[in-house]
mmCIF file of C-alpha atoms in Angstrom:
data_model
loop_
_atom_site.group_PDB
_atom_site.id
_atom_site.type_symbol
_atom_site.label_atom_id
_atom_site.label_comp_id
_atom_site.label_asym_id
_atom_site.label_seq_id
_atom_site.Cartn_x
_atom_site.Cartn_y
_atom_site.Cartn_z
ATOM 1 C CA UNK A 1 0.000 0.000 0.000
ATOM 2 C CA UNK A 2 3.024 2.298 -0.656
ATOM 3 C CA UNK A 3 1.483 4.669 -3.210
ATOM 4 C CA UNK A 4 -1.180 6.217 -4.978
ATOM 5 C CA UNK A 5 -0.917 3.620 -7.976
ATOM 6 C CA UNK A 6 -0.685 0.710 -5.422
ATOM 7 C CA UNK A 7 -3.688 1.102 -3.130
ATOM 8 C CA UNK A 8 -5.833 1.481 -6.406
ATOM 9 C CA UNK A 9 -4.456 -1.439 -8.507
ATOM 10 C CA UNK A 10 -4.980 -3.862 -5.589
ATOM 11 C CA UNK A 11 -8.358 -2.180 -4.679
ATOM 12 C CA UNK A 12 -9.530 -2.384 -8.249
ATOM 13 C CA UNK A 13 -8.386 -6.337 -8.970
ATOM 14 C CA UNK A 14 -10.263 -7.241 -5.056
ATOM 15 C CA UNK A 15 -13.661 -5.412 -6.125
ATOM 16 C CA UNK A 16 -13.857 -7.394 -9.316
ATOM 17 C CA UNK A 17 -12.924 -10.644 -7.287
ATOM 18 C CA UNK A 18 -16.070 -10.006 -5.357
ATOM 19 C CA UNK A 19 -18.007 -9.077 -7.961
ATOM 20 C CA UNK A 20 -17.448 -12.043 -9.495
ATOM 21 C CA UNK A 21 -17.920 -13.941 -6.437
ATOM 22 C CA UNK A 22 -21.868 -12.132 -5.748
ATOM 23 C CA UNK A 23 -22.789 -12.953 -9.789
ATOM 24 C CA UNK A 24 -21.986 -16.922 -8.734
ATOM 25 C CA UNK A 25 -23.909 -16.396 -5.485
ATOM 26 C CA UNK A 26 -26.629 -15.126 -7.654
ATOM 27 C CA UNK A 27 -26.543 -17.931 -10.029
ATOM 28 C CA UNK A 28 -26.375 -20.392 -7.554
ATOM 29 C CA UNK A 29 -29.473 -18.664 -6.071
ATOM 30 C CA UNK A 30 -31.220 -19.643 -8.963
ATOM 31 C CA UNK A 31 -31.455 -22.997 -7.904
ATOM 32 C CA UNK A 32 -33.643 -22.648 -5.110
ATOM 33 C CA UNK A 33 -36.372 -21.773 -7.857
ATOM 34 C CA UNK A 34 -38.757 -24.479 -8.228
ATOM 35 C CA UNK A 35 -40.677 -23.347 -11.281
ATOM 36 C CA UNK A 36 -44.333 -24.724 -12.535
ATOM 37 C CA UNK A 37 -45.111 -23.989 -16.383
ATOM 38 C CA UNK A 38 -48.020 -24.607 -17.922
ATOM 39 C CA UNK A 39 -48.891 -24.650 -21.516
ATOM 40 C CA UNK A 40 -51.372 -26.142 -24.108
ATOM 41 C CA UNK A 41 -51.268 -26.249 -27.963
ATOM 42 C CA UNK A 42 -54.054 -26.406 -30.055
ATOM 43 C CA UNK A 43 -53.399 -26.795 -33.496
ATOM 44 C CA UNK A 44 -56.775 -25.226 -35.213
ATOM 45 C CA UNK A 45 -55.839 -26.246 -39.106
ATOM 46 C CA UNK A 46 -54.026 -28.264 -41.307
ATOM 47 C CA UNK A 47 -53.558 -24.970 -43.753
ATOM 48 C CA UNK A 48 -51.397 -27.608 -46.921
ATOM 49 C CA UNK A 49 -49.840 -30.981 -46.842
ATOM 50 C CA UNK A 50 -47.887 -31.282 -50.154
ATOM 51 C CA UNK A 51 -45.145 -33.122 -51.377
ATOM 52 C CA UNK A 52 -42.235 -30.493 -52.740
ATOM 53 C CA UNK A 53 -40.849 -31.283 -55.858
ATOM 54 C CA UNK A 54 -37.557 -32.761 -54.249
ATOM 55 C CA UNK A 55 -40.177 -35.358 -52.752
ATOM 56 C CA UNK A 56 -39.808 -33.988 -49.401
ATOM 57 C CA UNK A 57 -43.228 -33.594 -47.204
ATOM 58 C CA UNK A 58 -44.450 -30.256 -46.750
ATOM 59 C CA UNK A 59 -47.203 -28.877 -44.525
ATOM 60 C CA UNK A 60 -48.242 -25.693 -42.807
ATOM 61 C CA UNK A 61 -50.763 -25.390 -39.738
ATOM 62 C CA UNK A 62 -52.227 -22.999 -37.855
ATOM 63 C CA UNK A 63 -51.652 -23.444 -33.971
ATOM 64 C CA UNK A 64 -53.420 -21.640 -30.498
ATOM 65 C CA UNK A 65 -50.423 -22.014 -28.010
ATOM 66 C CA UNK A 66 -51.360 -20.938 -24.776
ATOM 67 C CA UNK A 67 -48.482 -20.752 -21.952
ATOM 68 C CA UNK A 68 -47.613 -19.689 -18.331
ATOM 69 C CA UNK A 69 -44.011 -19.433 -17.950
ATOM 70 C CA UNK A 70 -44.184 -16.740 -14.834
ATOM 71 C CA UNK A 71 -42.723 -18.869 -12.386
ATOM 72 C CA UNK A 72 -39.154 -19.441 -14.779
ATOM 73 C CA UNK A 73 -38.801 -15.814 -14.105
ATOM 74 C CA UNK A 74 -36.034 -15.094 -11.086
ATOM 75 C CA UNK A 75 -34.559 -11.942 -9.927
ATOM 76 C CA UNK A 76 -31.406 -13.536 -12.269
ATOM 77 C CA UNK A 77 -33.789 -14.080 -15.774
ATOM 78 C CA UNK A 78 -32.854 -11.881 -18.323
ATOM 79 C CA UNK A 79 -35.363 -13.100 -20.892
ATOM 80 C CA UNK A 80 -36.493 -16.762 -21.531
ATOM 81 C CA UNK A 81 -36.055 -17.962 -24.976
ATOM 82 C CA UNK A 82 -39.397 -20.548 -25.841
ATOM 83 C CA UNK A 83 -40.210 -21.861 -28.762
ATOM 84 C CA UNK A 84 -42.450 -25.126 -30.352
ATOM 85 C CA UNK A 85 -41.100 -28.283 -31.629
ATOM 86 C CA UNK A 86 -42.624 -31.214 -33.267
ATOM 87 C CA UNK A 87 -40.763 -34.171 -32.840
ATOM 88 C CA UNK A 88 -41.564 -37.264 -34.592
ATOM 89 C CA UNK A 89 -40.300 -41.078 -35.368
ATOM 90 C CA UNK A 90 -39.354 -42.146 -39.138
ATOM 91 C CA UNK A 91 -37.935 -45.441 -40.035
ATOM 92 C CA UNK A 92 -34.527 -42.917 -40.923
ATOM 93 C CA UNK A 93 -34.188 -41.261 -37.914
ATOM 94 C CA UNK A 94 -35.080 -42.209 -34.391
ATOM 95 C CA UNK A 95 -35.716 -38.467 -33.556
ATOM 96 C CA UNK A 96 -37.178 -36.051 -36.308
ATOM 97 C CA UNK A 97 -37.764 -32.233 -34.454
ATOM 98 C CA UNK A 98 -38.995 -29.531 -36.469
ATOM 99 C CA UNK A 99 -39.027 -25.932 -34.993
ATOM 100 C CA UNK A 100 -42.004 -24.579 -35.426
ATOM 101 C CA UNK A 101 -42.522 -20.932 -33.487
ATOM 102 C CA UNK A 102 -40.252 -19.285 -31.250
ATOM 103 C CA UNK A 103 -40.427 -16.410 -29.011
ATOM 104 C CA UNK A 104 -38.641 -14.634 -26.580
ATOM 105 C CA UNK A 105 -39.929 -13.175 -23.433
ATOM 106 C CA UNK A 106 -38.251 -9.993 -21.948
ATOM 107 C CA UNK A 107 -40.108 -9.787 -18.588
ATOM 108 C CA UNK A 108 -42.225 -11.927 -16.345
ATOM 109 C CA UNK A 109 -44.939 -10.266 -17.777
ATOM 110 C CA UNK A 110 -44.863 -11.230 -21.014
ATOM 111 C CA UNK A 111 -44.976 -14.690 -19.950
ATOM 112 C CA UNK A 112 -48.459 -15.410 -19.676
ATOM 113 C CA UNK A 113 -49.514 -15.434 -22.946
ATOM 114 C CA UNK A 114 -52.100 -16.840 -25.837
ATOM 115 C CA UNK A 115 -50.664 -17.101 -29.370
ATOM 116 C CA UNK A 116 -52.944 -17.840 -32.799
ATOM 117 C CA UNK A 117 -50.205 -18.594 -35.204
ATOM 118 C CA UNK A 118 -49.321 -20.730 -38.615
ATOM 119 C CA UNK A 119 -45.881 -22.262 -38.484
ATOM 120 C CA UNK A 120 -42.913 -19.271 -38.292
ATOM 121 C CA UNK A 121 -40.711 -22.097 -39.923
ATOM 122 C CA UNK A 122 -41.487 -24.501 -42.240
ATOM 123 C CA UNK A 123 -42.056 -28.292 -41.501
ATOM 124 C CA UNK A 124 -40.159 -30.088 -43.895
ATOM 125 C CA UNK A 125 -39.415 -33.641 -43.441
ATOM 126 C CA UNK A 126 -36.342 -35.355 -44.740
ATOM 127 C CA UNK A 127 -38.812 -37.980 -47.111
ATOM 128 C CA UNK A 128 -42.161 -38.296 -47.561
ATOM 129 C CA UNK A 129 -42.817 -40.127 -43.961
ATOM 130 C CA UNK A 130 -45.380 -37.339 -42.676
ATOM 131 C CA UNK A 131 -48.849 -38.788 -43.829
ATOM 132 C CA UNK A 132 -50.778 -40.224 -40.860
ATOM 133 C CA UNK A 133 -47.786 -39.497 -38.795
ATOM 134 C CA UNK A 134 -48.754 -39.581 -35.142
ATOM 135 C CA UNK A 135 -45.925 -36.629 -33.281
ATOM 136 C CA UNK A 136 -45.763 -34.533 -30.302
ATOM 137 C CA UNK A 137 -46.017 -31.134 -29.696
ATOM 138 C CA UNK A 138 -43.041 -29.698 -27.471
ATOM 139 C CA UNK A 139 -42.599 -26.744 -25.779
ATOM 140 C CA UNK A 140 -38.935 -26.202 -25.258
ATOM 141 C CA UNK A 141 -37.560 -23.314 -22.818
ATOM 142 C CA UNK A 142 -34.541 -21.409 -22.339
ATOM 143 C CA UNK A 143 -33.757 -19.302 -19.688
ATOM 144 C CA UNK A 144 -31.411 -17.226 -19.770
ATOM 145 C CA UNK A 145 -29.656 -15.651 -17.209
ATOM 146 C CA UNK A 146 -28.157 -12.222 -16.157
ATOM 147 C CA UNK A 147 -25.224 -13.926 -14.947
ATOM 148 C CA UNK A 148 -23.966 -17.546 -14.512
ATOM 149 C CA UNK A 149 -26.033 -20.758 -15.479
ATOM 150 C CA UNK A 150 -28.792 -21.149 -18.386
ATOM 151 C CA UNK A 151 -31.497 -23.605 -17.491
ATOM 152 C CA UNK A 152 -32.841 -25.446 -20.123
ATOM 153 C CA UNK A 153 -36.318 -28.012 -19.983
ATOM 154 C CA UNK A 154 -39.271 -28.765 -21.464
ATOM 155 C CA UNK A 155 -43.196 -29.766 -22.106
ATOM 156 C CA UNK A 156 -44.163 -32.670 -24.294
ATOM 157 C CA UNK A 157 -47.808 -32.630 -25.500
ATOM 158 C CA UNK A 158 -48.286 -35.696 -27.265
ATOM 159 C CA UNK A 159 -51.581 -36.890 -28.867
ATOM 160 C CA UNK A 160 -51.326 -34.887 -32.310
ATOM 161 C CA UNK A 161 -51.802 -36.489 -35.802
ATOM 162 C CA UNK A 162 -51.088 -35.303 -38.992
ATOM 163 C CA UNK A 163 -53.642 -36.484 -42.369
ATOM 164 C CA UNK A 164 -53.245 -39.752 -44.111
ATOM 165 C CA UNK A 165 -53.354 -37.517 -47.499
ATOM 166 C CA UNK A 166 -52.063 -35.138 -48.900
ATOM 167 C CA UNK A 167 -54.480 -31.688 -49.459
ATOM 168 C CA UNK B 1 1.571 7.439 4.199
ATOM 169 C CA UNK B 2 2.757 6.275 7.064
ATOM 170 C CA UNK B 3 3.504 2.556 7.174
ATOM 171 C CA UNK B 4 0.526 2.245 10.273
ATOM 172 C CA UNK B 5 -1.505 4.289 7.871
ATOM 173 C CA UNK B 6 -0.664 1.722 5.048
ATOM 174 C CA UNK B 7 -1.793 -1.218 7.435
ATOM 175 C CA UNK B 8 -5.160 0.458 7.970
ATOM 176 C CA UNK B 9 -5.957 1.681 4.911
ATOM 177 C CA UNK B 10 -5.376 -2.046 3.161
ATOM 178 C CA UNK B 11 -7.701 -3.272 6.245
ATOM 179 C CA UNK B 12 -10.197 -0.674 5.457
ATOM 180 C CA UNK B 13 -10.444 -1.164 2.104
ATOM 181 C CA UNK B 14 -10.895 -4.930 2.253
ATOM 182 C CA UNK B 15 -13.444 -4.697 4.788
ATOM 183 C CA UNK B 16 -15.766 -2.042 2.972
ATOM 184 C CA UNK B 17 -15.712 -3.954 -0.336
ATOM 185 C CA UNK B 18 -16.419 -7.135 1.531
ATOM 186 C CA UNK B 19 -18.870 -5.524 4.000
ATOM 187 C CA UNK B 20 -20.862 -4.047 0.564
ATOM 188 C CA UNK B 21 -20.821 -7.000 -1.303
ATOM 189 C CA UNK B 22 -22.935 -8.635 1.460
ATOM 190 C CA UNK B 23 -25.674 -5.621 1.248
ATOM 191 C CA UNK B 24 -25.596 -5.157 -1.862
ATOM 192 C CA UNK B 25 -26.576 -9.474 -2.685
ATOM 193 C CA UNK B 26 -28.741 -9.261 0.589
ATOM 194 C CA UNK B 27 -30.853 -6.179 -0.685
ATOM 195 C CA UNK B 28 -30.846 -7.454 -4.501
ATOM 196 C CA UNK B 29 -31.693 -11.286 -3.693
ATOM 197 C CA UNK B 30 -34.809 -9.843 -0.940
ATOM 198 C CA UNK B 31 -35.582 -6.827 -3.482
ATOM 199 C CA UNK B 32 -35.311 -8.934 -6.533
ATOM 200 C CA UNK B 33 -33.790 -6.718 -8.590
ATOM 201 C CA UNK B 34 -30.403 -7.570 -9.947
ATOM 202 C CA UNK B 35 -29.519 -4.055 -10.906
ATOM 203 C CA UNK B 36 -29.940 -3.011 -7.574
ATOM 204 C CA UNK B 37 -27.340 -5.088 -6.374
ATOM 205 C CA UNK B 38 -25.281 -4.183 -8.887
ATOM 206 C CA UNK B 39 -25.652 -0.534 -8.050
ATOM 207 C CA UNK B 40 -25.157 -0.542 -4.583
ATOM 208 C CA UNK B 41 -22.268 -2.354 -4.971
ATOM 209 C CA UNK B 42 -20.718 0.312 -7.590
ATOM 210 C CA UNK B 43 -21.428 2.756 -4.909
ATOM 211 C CA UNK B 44 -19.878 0.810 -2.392
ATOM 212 C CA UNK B 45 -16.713 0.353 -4.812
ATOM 213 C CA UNK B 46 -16.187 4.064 -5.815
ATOM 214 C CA UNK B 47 -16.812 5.124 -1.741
ATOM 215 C CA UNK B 48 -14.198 3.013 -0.746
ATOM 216 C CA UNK B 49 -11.818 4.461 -3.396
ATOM 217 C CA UNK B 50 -12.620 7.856 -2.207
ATOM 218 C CA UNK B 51 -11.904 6.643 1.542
ATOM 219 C CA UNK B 52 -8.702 4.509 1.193
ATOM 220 C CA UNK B 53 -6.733 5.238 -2.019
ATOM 221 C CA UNK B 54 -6.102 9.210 -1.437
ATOM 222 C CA UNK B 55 -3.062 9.975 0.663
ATOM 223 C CA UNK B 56 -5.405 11.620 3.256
ATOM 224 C CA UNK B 57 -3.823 13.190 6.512
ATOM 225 C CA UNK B 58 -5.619 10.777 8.918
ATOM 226 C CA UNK B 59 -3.227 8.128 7.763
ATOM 227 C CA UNK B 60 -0.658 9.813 8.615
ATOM 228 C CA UNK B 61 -0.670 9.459 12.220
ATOM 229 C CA UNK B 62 2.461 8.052 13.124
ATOM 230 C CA UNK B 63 4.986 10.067 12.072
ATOM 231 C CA UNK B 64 8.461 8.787 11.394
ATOM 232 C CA UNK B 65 11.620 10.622 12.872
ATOM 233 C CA UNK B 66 13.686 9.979 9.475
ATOM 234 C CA UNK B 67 17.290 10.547 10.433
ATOM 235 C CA UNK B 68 18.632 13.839 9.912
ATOM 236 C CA UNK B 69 20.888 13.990 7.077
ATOM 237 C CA UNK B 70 23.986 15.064 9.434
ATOM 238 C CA UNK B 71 23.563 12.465 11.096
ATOM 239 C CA UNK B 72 23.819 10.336 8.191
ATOM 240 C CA UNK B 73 26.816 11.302 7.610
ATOM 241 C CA UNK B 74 29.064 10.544 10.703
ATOM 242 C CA UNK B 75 27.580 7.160 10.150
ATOM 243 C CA UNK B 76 28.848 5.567 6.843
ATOM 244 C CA UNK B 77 27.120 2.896 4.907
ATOM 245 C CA UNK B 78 29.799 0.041 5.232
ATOM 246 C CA UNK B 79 32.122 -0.648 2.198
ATOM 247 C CA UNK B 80 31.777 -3.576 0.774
ATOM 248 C CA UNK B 81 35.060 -5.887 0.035
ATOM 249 C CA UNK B 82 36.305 -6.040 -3.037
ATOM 250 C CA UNK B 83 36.014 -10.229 -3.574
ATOM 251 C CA UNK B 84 39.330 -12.245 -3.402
ATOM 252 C CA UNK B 85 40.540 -13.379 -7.297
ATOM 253 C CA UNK B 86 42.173 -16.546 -6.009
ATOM 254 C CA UNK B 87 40.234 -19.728 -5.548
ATOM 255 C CA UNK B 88 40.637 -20.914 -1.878
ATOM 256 C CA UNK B 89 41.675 -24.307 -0.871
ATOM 257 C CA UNK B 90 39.115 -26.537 1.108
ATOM 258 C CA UNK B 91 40.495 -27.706 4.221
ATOM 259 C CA UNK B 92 39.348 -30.925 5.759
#
């Protein structure tokens, strides 16, 4: 602590030492959140179901997704990143999921909300494996923090089925 | 600064940052509002520069009674001796 330059270097380098140790305290903190989402998709219309040219499925629909993410929301969020995939079983792959909507929510407030939408992004498939195809709906969320550790889960809402032809 | 001043100053300053990192979580976590931790914290940071960083008189306390320079002088700093070329022998 001899001189001017001293006292502030080593003053400087300790308060960012903390700092960095409150941010982990404040991402650990986010542990103790026990969160309870809700959400339900409707899907209102089967809009087209064609094959493309390349002789990969096609098909756009018109969902209602309803959600309440409020309780992901901690002092910590800084938005929560949502969005709607439907996830499926071909005889080439094991797991097919196709992002349909996404969203993200700023504040807790936003997060109760009702959403009448056709597909953002299209549902392709890699074939022509969608007719009758029996798939779930999920509702994935991110949230992301202010500092430290993104949690990451998810909804499944199974029970959807897609035409056996093609419209 | 004095070198008692030095002592308290480092003291000070590691208890005000550490002392202001506690409020500053404990108000945030119970207000739930990050940026209010955050911002007491800064606060807390840039008082404790003010306090303990400045070469203020309080921390200079104990004053030192340097020795007078002609007094220096009838003591010499030893010389020191020039280092003997030869290699000496080890004797058992």
């Amino acid at each position: 602590m001899h001189s001017f330059g001293y006292r502030a270097n080593a003053l400087l380098t300790f308060a960012v030492t903390i700092l960095a140790l409150i941010c982990a305290m404040a991402s650990l903190s986010d542990n103790f959140n026990s969160p309870s989402p809700s959400s339900q998709i409707q899907i209102l219309n089967i809009n087209w179901f064609q094959k493309q040219p390349h002789g990969n499925d096609e098909i756009s629909l018109t969902m209602n997704i309803t959600a309440d993410l409020q309780s992901l929301f901690t002092w910590n969020t800084k938005q929560v990143f949502v969005f709607v995939a439907a996830e499926y079983e071909t005889l080439k792959n094991s797991l097919n999921q196709v992002s349909l909507w996404d969203a993200i929510i700023p504040t807790k407030e936003h997060a109760k909300f009702w959403v009448q939408t056709a597909n953002k992004y299209r549902f392709v498939d890699q074939g022509s494996n969608l007719r009758g195809k029996e798939f779930n709906l999920t509702l994935h969320w991110h949230v992301m923090p202010k500092t430290g550790k993104m949690f990451v889960d998810k909804l499944v809402m199974s029970g959807f089925r897609l035409p056996e032809e093609y419209r | 600064m004095d070198w008692q001043g030095q002592k308290i100053a480092e003291q000070l300053m590691q208890i005000m940052l550490i002392v202001f990192a506690v409020v500053a979580f404990s108000v945030g976590y119970v207000m739930g509002s990050f940026q209010m931790m955050i911002q007491i914290y800064a606060g807390g940071v840039v008082l404790t520069t003010l306090v303990t960083v400045p070469n203020w008189p309080w921390f200079n306390r104990y004053f030192l009674q340097w020795l007078d320079p002609s007094e220096a002088e009838k003591h010499p700093k030893p010389q020191i001796q020039p280092v003997n070329s030869k290699k000496k022998s080890v004797k058992k």
